[in-house]
Tab-separated table of C-alpha atoms in Angstrom:
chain	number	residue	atom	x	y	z
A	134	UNK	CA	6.794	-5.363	14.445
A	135	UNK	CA	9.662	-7.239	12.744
A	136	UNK	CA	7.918	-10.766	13.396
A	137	UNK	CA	4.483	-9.518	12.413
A	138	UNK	CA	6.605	-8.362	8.925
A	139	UNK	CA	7.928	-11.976	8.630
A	140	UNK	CA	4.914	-13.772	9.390
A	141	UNK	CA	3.041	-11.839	7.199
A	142	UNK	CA	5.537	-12.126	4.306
A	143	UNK	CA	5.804	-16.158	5.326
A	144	UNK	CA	1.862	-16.930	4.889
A	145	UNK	CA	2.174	-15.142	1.674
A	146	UNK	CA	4.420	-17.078	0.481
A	147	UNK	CA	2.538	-19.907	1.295
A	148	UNK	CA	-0.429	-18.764	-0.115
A	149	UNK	CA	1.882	-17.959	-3.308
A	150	UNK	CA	2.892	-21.763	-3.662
A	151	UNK	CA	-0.329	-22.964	-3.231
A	152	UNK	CA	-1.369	-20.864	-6.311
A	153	UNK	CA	-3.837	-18.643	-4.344
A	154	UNK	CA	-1.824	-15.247	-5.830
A	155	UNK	CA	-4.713	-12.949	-4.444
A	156	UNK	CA	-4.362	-14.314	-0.860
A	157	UNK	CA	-0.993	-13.950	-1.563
A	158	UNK	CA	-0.797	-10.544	-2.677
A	159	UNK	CA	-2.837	-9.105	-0.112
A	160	UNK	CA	-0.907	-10.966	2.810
A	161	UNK	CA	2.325	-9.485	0.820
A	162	UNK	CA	1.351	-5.946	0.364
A	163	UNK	CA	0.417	-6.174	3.912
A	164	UNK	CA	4.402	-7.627	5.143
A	165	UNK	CA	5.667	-5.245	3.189
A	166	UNK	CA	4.044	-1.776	4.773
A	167	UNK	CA	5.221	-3.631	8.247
A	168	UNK	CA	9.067	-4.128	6.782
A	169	UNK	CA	9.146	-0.566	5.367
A	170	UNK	CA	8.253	0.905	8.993
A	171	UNK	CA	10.635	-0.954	10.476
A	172	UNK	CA	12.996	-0.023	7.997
A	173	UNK	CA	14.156	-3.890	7.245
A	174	UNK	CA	16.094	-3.697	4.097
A	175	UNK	CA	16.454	-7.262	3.730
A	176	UNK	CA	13.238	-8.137	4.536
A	177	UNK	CA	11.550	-5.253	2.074
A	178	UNK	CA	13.748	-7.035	-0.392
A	179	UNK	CA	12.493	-10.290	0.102
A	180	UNK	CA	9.148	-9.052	0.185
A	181	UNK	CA	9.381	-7.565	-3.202
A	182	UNK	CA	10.673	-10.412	-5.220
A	183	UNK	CA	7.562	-12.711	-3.736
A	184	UNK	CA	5.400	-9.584	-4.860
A	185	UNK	CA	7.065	-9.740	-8.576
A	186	UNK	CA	6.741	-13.643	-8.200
A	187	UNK	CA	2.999	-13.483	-7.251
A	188	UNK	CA	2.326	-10.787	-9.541
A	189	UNK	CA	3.846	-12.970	-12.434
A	190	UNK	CA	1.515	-16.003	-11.408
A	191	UNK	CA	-1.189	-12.990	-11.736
A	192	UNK	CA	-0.233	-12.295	-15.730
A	193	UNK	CA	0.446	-8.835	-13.767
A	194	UNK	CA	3.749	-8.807	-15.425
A	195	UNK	CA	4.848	-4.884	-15.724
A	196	UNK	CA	3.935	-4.780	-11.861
A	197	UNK	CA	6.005	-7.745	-11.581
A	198	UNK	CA	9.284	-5.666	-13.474
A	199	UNK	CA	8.056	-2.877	-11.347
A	200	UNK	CA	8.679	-4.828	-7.720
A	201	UNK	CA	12.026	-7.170	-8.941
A	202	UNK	CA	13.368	-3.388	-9.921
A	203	UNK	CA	12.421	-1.762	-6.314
A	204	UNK	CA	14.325	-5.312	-5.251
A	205	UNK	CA	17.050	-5.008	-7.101
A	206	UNK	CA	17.917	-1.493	-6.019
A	207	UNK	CA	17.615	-2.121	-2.697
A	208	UNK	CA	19.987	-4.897	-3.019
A	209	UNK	CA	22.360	-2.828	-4.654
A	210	UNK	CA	22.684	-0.323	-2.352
A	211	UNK	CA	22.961	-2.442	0.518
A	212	UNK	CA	26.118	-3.700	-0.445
């Protein structure tokens, strides 16, 4: 399941740099289910600043604060 959470999260962010944000997001929401039942810290952190940059290139902007927070805090406590 880890590898299904990467690839996911890695054709979103391809989708994401192409400018295709709702390909994006829905490839990302999916990675990110996958990396929370895994419980992969890292890569739910990773996965949530893609979402915040996706949502950005969306004008989605208070989901955007809403992921980079969820990133941030995860972050923080995995010091």
């Amino acid at each position: 399941q880890l590898g299904v959470g990467i690839s996911l999260s890695n054709i979103g962010a391809v989708y994401r740099r192409r400018g295709e944000y709702k390909k994006a997001l829905s490839y990302l929401q999916r990675a990110l289910l996958v990396r929370e039942q895994v419980e992969d810290r890292h890569g739910i952190a990773s996965t949530l600043n893609l979402l915040a940059s996706t949502c950005t290139g969306l004008g989605k902007f208070k989901d955007a604060l809403d992921y980079l927070q969820r990133a941030l805090k995860i972050s923080m406590e995995s010091k």
